[in-house]
CSV table of C-alpha atoms and ligand atoms in Angstrom, one decimal:
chain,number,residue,atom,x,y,z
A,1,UNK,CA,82.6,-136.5,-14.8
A,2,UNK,CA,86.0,-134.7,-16.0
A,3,UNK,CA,86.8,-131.9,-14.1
A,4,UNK,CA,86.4,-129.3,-17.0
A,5,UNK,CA,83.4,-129.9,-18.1
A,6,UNK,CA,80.3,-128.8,-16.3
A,7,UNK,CA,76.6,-129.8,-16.1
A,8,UNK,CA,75.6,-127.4,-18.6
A,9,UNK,CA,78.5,-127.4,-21.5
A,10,UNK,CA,81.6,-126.6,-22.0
A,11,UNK,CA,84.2,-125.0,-19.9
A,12,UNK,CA,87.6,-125.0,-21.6
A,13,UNK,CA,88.7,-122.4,-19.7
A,14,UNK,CA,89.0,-125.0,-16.8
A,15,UNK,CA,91.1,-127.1,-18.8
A,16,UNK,CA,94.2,-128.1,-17.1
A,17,UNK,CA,96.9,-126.2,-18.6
A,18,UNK,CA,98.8,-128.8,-17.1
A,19,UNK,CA,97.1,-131.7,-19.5
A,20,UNK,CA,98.9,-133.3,-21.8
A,21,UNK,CA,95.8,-135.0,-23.8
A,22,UNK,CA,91.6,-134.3,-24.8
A,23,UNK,CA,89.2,-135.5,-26.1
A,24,UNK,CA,87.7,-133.0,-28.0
A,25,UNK,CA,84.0,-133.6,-28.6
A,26,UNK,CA,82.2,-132.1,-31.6
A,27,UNK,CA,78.2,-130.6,-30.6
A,28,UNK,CA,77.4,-129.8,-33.7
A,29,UNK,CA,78.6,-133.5,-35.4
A,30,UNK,CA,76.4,-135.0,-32.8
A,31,UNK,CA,73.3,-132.6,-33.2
A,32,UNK,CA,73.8,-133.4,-37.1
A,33,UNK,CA,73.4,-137.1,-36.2
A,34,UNK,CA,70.4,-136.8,-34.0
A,35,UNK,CA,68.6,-134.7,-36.6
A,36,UNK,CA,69.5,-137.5,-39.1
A,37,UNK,CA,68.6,-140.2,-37.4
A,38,UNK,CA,65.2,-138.8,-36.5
A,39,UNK,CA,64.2,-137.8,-40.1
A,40,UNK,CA,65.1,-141.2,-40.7
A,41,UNK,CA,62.9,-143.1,-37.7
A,42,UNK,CA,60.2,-140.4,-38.4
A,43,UNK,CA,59.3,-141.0,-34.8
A,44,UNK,CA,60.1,-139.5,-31.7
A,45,UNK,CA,63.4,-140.2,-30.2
A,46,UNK,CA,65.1,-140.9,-27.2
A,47,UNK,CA,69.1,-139.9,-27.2
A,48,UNK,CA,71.0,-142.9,-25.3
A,49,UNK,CA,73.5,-141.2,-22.8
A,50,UNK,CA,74.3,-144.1,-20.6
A,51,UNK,CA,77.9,-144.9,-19.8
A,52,UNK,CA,78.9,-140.7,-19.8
A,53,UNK,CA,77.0,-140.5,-23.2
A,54,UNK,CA,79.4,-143.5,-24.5
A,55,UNK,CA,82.1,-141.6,-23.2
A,56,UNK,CA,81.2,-138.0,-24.5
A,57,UNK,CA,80.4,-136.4,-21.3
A,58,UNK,CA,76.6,-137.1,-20.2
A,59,UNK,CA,75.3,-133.1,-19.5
A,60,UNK,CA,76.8,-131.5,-23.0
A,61,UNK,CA,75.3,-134.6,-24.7
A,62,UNK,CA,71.9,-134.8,-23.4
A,63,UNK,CA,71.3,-130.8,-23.8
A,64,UNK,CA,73.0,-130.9,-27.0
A,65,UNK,CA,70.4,-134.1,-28.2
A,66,UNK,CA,67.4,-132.1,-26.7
A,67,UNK,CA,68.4,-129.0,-28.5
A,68,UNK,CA,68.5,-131.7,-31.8
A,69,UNK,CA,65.0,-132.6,-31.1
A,70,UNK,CA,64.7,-135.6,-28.3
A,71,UNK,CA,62.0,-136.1,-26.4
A,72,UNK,CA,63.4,-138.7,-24.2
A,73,UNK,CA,66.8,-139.4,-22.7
A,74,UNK,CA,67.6,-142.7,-22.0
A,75,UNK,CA,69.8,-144.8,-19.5
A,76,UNK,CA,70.9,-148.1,-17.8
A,77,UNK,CA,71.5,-147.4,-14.3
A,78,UNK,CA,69.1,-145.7,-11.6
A,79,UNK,CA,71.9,-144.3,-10.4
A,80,UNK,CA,73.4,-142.3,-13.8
A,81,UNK,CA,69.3,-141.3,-14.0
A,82,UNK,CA,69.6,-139.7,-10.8
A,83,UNK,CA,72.7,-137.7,-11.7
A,84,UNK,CA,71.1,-136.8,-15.2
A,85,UNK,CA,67.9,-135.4,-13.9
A,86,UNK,CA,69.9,-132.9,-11.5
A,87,UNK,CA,71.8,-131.5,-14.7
A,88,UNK,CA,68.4,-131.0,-16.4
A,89,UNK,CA,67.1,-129.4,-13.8
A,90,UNK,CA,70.1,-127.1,-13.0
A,91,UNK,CA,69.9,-126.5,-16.6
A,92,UNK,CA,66.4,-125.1,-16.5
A,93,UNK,CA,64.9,-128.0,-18.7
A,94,UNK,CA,61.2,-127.9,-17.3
A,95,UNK,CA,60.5,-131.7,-15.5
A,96,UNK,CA,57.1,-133.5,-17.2
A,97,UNK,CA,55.2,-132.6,-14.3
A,98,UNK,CA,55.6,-128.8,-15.0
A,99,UNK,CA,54.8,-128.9,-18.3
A,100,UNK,CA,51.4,-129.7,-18.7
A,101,UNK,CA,51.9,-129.2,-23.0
A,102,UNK,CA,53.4,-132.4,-23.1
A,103,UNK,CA,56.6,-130.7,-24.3
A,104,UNK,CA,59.0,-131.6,-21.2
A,105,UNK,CA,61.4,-134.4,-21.7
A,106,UNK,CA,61.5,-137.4,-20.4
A,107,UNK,CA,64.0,-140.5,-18.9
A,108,UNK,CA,63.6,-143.6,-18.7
A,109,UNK,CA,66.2,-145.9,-16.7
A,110,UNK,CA,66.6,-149.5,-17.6
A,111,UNK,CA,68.5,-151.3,-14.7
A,112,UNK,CA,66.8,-150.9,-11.1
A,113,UNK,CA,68.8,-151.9,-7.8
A,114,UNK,CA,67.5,-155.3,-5.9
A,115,UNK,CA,65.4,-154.1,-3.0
A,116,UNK,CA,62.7,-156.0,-1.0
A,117,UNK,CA,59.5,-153.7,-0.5
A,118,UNK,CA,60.3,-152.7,2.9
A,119,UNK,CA,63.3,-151.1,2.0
A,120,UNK,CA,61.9,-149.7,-0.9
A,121,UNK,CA,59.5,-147.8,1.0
A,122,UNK,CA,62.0,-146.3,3.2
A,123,UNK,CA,61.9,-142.4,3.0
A,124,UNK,CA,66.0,-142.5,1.6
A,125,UNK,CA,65.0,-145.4,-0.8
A,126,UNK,CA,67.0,-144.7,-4.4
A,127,UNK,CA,63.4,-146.3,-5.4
A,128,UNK,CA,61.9,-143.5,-3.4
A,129,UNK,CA,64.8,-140.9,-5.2
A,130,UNK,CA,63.5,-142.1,-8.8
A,131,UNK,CA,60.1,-140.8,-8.3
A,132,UNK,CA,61.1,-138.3,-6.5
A,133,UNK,CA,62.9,-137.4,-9.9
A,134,UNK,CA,60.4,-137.8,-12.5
A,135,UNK,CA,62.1,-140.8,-13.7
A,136,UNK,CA,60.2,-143.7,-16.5
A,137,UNK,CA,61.3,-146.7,-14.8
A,138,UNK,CA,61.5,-150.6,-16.6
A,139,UNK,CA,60.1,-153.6,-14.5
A,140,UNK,CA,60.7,-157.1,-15.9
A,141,UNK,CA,59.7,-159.2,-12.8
A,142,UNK,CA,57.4,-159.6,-10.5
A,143,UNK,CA,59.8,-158.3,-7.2
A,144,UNK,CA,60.5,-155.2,-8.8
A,145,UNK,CA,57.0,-154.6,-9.3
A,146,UNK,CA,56.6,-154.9,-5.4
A,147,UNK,CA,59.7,-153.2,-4.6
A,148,UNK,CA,58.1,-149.9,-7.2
A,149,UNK,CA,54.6,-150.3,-5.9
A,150,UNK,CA,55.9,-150.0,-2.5
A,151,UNK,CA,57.8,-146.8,-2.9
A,152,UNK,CA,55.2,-145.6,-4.8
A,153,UNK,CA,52.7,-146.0,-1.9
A,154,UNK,CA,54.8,-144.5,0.4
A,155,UNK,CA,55.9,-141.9,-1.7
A,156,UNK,CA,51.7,-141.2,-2.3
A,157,UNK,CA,52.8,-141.3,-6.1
A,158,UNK,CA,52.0,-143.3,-9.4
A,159,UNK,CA,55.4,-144.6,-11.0
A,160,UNK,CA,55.3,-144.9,-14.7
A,161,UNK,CA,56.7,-147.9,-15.9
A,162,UNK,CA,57.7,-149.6,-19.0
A,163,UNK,CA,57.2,-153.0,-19.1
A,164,UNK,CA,60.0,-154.7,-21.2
A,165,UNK,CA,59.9,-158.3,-22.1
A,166,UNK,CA,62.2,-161.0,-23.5
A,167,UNK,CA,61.6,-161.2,-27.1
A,168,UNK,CA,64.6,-163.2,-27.7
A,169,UNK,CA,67.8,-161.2,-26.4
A,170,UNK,CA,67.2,-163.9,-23.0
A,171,UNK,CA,69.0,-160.7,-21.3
A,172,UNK,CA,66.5,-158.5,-19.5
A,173,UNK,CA,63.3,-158.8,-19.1
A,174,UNK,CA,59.5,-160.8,-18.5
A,175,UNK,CA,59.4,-164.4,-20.4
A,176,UNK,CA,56.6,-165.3,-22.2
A,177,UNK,CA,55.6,-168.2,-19.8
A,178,UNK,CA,55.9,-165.2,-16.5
A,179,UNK,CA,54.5,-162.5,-18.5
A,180,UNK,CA,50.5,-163.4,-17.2
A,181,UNK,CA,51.0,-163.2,-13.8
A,182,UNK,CA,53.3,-160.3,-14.1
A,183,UNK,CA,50.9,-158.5,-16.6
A,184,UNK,CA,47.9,-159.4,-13.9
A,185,UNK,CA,49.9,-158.3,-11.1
A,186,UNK,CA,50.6,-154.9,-13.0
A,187,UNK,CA,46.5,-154.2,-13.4
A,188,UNK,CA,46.3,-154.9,-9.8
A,189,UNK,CA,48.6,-152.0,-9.2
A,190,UNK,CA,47.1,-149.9,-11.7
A,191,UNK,CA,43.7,-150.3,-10.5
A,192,UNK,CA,45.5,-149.7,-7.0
A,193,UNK,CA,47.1,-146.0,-8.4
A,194,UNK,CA,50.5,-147.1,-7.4
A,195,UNK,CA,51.8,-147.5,-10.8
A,196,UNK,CA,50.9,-146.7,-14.5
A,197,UNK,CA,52.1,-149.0,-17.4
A,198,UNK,CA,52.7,-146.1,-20.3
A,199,UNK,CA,55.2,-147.9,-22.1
A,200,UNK,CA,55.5,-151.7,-23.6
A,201,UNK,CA,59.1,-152.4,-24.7
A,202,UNK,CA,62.3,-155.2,-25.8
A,203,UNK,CA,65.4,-154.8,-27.3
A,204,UNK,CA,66.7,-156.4,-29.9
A,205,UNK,CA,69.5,-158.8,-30.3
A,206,UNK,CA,71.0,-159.3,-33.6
A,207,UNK,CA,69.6,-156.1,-35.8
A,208,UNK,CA,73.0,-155.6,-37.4
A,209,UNK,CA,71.9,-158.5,-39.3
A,210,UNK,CA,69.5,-157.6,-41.6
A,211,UNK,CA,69.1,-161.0,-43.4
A,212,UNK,CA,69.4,-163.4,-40.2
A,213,UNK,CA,65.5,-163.5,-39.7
A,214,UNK,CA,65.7,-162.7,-36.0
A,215,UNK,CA,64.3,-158.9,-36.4
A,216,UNK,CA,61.0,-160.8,-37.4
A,217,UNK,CA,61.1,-163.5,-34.5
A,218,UNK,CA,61.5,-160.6,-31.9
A,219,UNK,CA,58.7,-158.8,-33.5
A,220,UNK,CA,56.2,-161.9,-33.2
A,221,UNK,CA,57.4,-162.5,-29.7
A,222,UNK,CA,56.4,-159.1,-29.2
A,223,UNK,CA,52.7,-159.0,-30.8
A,224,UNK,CA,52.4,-161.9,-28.7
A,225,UNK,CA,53.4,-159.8,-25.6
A,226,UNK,CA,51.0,-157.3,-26.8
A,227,UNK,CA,47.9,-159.4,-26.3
A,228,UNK,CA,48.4,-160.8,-23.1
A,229,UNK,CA,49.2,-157.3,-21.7
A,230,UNK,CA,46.3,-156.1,-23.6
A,231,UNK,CA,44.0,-158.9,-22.6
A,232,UNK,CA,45.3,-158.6,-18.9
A,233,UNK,CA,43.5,-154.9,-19.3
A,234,UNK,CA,46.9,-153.1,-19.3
A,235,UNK,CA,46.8,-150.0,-22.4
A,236,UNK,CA,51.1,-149.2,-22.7
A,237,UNK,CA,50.7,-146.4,-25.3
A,238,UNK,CA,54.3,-146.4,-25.9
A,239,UNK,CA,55.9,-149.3,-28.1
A,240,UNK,CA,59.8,-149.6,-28.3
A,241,UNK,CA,61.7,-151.8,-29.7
A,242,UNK,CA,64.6,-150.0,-32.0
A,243,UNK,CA,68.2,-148.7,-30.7
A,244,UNK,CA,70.2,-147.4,-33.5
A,245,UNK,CA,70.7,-150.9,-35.6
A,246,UNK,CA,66.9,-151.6,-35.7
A,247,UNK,CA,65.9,-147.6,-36.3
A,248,UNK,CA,68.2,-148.2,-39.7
A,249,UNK,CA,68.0,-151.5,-40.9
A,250,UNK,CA,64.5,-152.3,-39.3
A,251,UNK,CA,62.1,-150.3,-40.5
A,252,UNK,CA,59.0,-152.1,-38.8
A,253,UNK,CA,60.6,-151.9,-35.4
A,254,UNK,CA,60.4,-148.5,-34.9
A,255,UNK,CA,57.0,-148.4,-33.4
A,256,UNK,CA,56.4,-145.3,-31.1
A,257,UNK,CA,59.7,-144.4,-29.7
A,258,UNK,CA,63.4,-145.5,-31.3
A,259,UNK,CA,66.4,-145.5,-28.6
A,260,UNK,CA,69.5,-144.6,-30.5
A,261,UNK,CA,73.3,-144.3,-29.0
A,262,UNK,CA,75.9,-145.4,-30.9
A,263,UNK,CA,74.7,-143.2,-34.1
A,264,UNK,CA,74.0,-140.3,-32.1
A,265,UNK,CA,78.0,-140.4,-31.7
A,266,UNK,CA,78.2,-140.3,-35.1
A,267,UNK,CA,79.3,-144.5,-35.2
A,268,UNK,CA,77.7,-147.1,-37.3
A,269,UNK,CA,76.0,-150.1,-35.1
A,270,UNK,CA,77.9,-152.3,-37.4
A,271,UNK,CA,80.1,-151.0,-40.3
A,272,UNK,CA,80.5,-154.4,-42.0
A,273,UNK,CA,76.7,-153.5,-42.9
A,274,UNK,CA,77.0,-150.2,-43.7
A,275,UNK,CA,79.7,-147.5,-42.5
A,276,UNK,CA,79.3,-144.6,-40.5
A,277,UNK,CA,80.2,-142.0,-43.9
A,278,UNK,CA,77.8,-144.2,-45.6
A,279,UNK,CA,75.0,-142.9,-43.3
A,280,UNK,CA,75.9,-139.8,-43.2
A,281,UNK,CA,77.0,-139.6,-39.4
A,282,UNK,CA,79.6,-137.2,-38.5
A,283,UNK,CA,82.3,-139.4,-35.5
A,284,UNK,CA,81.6,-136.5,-32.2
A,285,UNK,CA,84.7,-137.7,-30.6
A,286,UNK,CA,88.6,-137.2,-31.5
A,287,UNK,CA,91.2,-138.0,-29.2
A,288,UNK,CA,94.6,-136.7,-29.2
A,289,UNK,CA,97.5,-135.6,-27.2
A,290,UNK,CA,100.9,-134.2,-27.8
A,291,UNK,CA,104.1,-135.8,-28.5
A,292,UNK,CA,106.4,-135.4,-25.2
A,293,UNK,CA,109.6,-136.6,-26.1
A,294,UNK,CA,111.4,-138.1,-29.4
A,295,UNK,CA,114.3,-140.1,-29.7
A,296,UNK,CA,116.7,-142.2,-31.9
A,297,UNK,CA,117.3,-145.6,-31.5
A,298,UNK,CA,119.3,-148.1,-32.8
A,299,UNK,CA,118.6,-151.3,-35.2
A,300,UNK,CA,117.7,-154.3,-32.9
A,301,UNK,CA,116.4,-152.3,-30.2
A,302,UNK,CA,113.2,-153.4,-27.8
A,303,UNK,CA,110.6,-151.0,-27.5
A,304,UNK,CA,108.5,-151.2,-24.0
A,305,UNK,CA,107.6,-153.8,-21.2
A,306,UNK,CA,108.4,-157.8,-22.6
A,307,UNK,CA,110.6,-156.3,-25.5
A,308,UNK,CA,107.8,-157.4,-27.6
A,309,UNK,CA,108.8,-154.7,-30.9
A,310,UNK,CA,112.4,-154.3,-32.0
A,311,UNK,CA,113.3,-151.8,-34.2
A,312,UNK,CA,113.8,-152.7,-38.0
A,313,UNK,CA,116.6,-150.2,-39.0
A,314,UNK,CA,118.1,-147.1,-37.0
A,315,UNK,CA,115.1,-145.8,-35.4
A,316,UNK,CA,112.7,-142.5,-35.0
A,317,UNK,CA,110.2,-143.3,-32.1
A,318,UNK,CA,107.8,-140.7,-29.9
A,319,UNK,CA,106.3,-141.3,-26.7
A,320,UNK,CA,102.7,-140.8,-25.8
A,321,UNK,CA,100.9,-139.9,-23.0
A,322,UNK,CA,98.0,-142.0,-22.9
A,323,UNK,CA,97.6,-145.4,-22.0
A,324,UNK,CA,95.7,-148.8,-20.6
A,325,UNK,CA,94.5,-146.2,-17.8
A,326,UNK,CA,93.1,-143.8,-20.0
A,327,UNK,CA,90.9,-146.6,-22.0
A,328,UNK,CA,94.0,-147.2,-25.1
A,329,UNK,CA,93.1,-150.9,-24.9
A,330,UNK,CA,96.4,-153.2,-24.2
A,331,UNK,CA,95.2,-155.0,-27.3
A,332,UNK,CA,96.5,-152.2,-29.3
A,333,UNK,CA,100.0,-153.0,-28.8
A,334,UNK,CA,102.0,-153.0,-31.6
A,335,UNK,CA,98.9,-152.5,-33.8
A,336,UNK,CA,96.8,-149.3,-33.0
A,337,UNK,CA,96.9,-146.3,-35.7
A,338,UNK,CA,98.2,-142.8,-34.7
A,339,UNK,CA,98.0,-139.4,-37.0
A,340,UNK,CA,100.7,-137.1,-36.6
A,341,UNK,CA,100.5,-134.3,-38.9
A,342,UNK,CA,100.1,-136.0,-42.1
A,343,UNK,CA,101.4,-138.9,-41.2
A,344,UNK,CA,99.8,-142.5,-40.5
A,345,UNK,CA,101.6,-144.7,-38.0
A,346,UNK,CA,101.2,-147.6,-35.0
A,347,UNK,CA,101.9,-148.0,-31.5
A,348,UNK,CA,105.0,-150.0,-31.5
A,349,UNK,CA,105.8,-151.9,-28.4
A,350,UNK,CA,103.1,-152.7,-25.5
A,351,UNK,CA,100.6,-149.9,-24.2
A,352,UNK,CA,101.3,-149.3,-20.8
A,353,UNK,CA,99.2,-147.9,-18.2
A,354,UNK,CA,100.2,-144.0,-19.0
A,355,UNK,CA,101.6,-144.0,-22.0
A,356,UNK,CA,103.1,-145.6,-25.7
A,357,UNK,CA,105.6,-145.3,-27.6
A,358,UNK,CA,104.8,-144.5,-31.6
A,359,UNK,CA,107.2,-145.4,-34.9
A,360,UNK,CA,108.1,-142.2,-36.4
A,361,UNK,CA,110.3,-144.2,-39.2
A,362,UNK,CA,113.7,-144.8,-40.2
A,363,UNK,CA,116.7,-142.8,-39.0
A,364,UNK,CA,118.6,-143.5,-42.0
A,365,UNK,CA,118.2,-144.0,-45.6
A,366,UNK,CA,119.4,-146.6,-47.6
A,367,UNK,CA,122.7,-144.9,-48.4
A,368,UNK,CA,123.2,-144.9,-44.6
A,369,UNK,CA,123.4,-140.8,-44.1
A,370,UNK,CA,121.1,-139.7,-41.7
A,371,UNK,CA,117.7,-138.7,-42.0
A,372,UNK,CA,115.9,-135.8,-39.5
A,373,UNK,CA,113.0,-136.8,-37.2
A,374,UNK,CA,109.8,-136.6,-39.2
A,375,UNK,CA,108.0,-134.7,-35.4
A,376,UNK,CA,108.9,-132.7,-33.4
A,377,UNK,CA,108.1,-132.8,-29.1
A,378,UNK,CA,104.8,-130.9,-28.6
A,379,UNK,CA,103.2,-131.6,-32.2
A,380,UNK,CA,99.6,-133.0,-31.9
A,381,UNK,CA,99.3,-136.7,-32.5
A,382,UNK,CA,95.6,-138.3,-33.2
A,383,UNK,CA,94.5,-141.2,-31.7
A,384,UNK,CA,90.9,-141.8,-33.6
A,385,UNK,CA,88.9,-138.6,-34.6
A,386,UNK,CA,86.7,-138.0,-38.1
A,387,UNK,CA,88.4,-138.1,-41.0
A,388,UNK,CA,89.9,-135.1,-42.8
A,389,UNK,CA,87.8,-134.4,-45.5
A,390,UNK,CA,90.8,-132.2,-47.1
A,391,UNK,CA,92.9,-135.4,-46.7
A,392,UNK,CA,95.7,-133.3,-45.0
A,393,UNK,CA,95.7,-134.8,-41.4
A,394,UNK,CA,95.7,-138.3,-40.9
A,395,UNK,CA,93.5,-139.7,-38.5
A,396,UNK,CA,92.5,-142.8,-37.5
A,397,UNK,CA,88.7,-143.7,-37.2
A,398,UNK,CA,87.7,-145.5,-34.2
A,399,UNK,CA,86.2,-148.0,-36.6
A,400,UNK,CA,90.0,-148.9,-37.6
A,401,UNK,CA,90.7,-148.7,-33.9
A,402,UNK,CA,88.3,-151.3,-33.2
A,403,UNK,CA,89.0,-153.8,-36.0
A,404,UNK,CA,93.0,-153.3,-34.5
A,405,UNK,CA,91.5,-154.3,-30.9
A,406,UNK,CA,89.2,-157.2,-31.9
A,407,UNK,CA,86.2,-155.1,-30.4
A,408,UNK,CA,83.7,-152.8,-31.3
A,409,UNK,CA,83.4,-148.8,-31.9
A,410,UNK,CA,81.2,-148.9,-28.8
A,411,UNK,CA,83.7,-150.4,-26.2
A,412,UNK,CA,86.2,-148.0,-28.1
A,413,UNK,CA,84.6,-144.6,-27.3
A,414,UNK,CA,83.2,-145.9,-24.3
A,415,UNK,CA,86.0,-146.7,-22.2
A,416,UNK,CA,87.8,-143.0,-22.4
A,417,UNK,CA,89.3,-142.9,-19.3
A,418,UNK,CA,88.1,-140.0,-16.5
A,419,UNK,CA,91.6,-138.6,-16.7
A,420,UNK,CA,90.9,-137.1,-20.0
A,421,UNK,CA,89.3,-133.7,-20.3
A,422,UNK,CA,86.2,-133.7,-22.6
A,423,UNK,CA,86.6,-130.1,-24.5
A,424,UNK,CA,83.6,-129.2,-26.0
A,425,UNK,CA,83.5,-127.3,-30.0
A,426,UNK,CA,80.6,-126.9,-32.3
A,427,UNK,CA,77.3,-125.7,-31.5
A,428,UNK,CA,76.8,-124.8,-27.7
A,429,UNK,CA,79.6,-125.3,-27.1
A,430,UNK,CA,80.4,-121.8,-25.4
A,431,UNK,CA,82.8,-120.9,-27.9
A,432,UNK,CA,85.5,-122.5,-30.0
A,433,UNK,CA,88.2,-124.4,-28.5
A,434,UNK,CA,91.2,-123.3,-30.3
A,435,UNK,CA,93.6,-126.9,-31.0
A,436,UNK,CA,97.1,-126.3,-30.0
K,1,LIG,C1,72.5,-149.2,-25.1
K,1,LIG,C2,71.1,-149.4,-25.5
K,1,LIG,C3,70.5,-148.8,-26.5
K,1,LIG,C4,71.3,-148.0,-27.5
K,1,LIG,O1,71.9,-148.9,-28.4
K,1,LIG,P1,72.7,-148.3,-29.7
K,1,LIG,O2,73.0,-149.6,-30.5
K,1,LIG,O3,73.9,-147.7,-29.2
K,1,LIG,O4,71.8,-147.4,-30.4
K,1,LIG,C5,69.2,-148.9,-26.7
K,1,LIG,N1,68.4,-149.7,-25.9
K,1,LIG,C6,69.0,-150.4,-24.8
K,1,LIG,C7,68.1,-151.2,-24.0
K,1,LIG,C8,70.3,-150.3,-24.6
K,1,LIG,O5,70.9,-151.0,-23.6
């Protein structure tokens, strides 16, 4: 998506000289994660790269997880599917259908565009383009099963198709009461040769709760499932249940196939249960950007739109560039943690759409004689990153930037604005980018 990176890794050489921030994303932290998360599932595993890989940059994420060991990628929208099976294959990663060993990857899309059959057996059909492109597609109703037998008839194909039912998320998915018909209708189109049911799936809803007893009603909702697809006739011989919360904390949901994301990234689903460092994950992404100007100001005196921050004493602030617009959420005004050198501080004042303005401390000591600025324009400042282990740079971890935003590490990571380049360091990643 940024316009220095490219489909197959890195290329900092395309960074703009003319950019003031990165996000510099570690290859080697995130193929440390997937290998860790795989010994742990002891099953195969698909590598989440929906939403840009949660920010990361989808093509040097998904060749970086395949290198790691995945055997399946895994996204929400047809249309990011699409876009991820052209990298593959400008990449030279071998489709399913050319590798008879069994050995080729595989990607499964979750969310399918509304389409009535007719339309989905038009020749441009994006129903039509998913089969086109090799793609594992989910069906949770009855109309999508016509709208993907239809293409698949006039594509003179046999889609494969997941099957994913409600085990108690009530998001996506078949209910129990619907899942007869829907399971009949599926043989029907099996016996037919217009589809294949190769994989039987749900999601979970609360697995960062290890004690609440839900894991265990999802997995009973789904044995029930089971036999009334197996009793319908239909043979899935891929069970999934697990993203990265029920691959740790839920041993007996890991089945054939675990889906994990947020660990891959090197994040904890939920580190109120256990943190990140605690599992061993490495965080792939650090954001910073440079300081562009520093200034004094005096006691008293309102920092950014509303006014909302006055200065304490005789003041030392820096400004930013990075904002609202670059996915700094407006909740961390006044609030969010910035490293500069060794030093922790906050955004003082509201984030604004490009930029914020940072505390850089007093101006004066208590004897009233003046007192230097502790940064200098152009030194790097850290938004969230991994931690230091040498304890010389402070950095925030987007766990700390979440808990300042009421939200979570995913919508943190996640909403990285396309403005900032994605610079690519660690393993495959073409070379080391040097940080200013
Ligand atoms: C996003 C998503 C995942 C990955 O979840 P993590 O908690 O990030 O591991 C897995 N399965 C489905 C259906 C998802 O939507």
């Amino acid at each position: 998506m940024s316009s220095t990176t490219t489909e197959t890794g890195p290329d900092r050489s395309a960074l703009p000289a003319a950019a003031t921030s990165r996000a510099v994303i570690d290859l080697e932290a995130v193929a440390h994660n997937g290998r860790l998360l795989a010994q742990t599932a002891g099953v195969p595993w698909m590598a989440v790269v929906k939403a840009d890989a949660y920010g990361h940059g989808l093509g040097p994420i998904a060749l970086t997880a395949l290198s790691a060991g995945a055997s399946w990628l895994g996204v929400a929208q047809l249309a990011e599917a699409l876009t991820l099976r052209a990298l593959l294959d400008e990449a030279g990663v071998a489709r399913p259908v050319e590798e008879p060993s069994g050995q080729a990857p595989r990607v499964l899309s979750w969310l399918l565009p509304v389409m009535d059959p007719a339309r989905a057996a038009c020749e441009d059909s994006p129903l039509r383009a998913a089969l086109k492109a090799d793609l594992d597609l989910s069906v949770s109703t009855l109309s999508q099963l016509e709208a993907l037998a239809a293409a698949a008839r006039a594509q003179a194909t046999t889609a494969r198709l997941h099957l994913k039912v409600d085990t108690g998320m009530s998001r996506g998915g078949a209910m129990a009461e619907d899942l007869p018909a829907l399971a009949a209708a599926l043989r029907r189109a099996v016996d037919e040769g217009a589809v294949d049911v190769v994989g039987l799936w749900s999601h979970l809803s609360r697995a960062d709760e290890p004690t609440s007893g839900s894991t265990e009603e999802h997995l009973v909702r789904y044995r029930q499932a089971e036999r009334i697809v197996c009793e319908a006739g239909l043979t899935p011989s891929i069970h999934h249940l697990a993203a990265t919360g029920g691959l740790l904390w839920h041993p007996e949901a890991r089945m054939d196939l675990v889906r994990a994301g947020i660990g891959l990234y090197g994040l904890s689903p939920d580190p109120s249960v256990t943190t990140g460092a605690e599992l061993g994950l490495r965080p792939a992404m650090r954001l910073e950007s440079e300081l562009v100007q520093v200034k004094r100001i005096d006691v008293g005196q309102a920092v950014s739109y509303g006014g909302t921050w006055s200065a304490p004493t005789d003041r030392w602030v820096g400004l930013v560039p990075l904002g609202y617009s670059d996915g700094v959420p407006r909740a961390a005004s006044s609030t969010g943690p910035v490293g500069i050198g060794g030093m922790m501080t906050a955004i003082v004042g509201r984030v604004c759409m490009d930029q914020v303005v940072i505390d850089l401390g007093p101006a004066q000591d208590e004897t009233g004689s003046s007192l230097p600025a502790p940064a200098q324009v152009g030194d790097t400042t850290v938004l969230w990153g991994a931690p230091d282990a040498l304890g010389q740079e402070a950095v925030p971890t987007v766990d700390e930037w979440a808990q300042a935003c009421g939200t979570i590490n995913y919508e943190i990571v996640t909403r990285l604005g396309a403005r900032i380049p994605r610079c690519y360091v660690g393993a495959g990643a073409g070379g080391d980018y040097a940080r200013p």
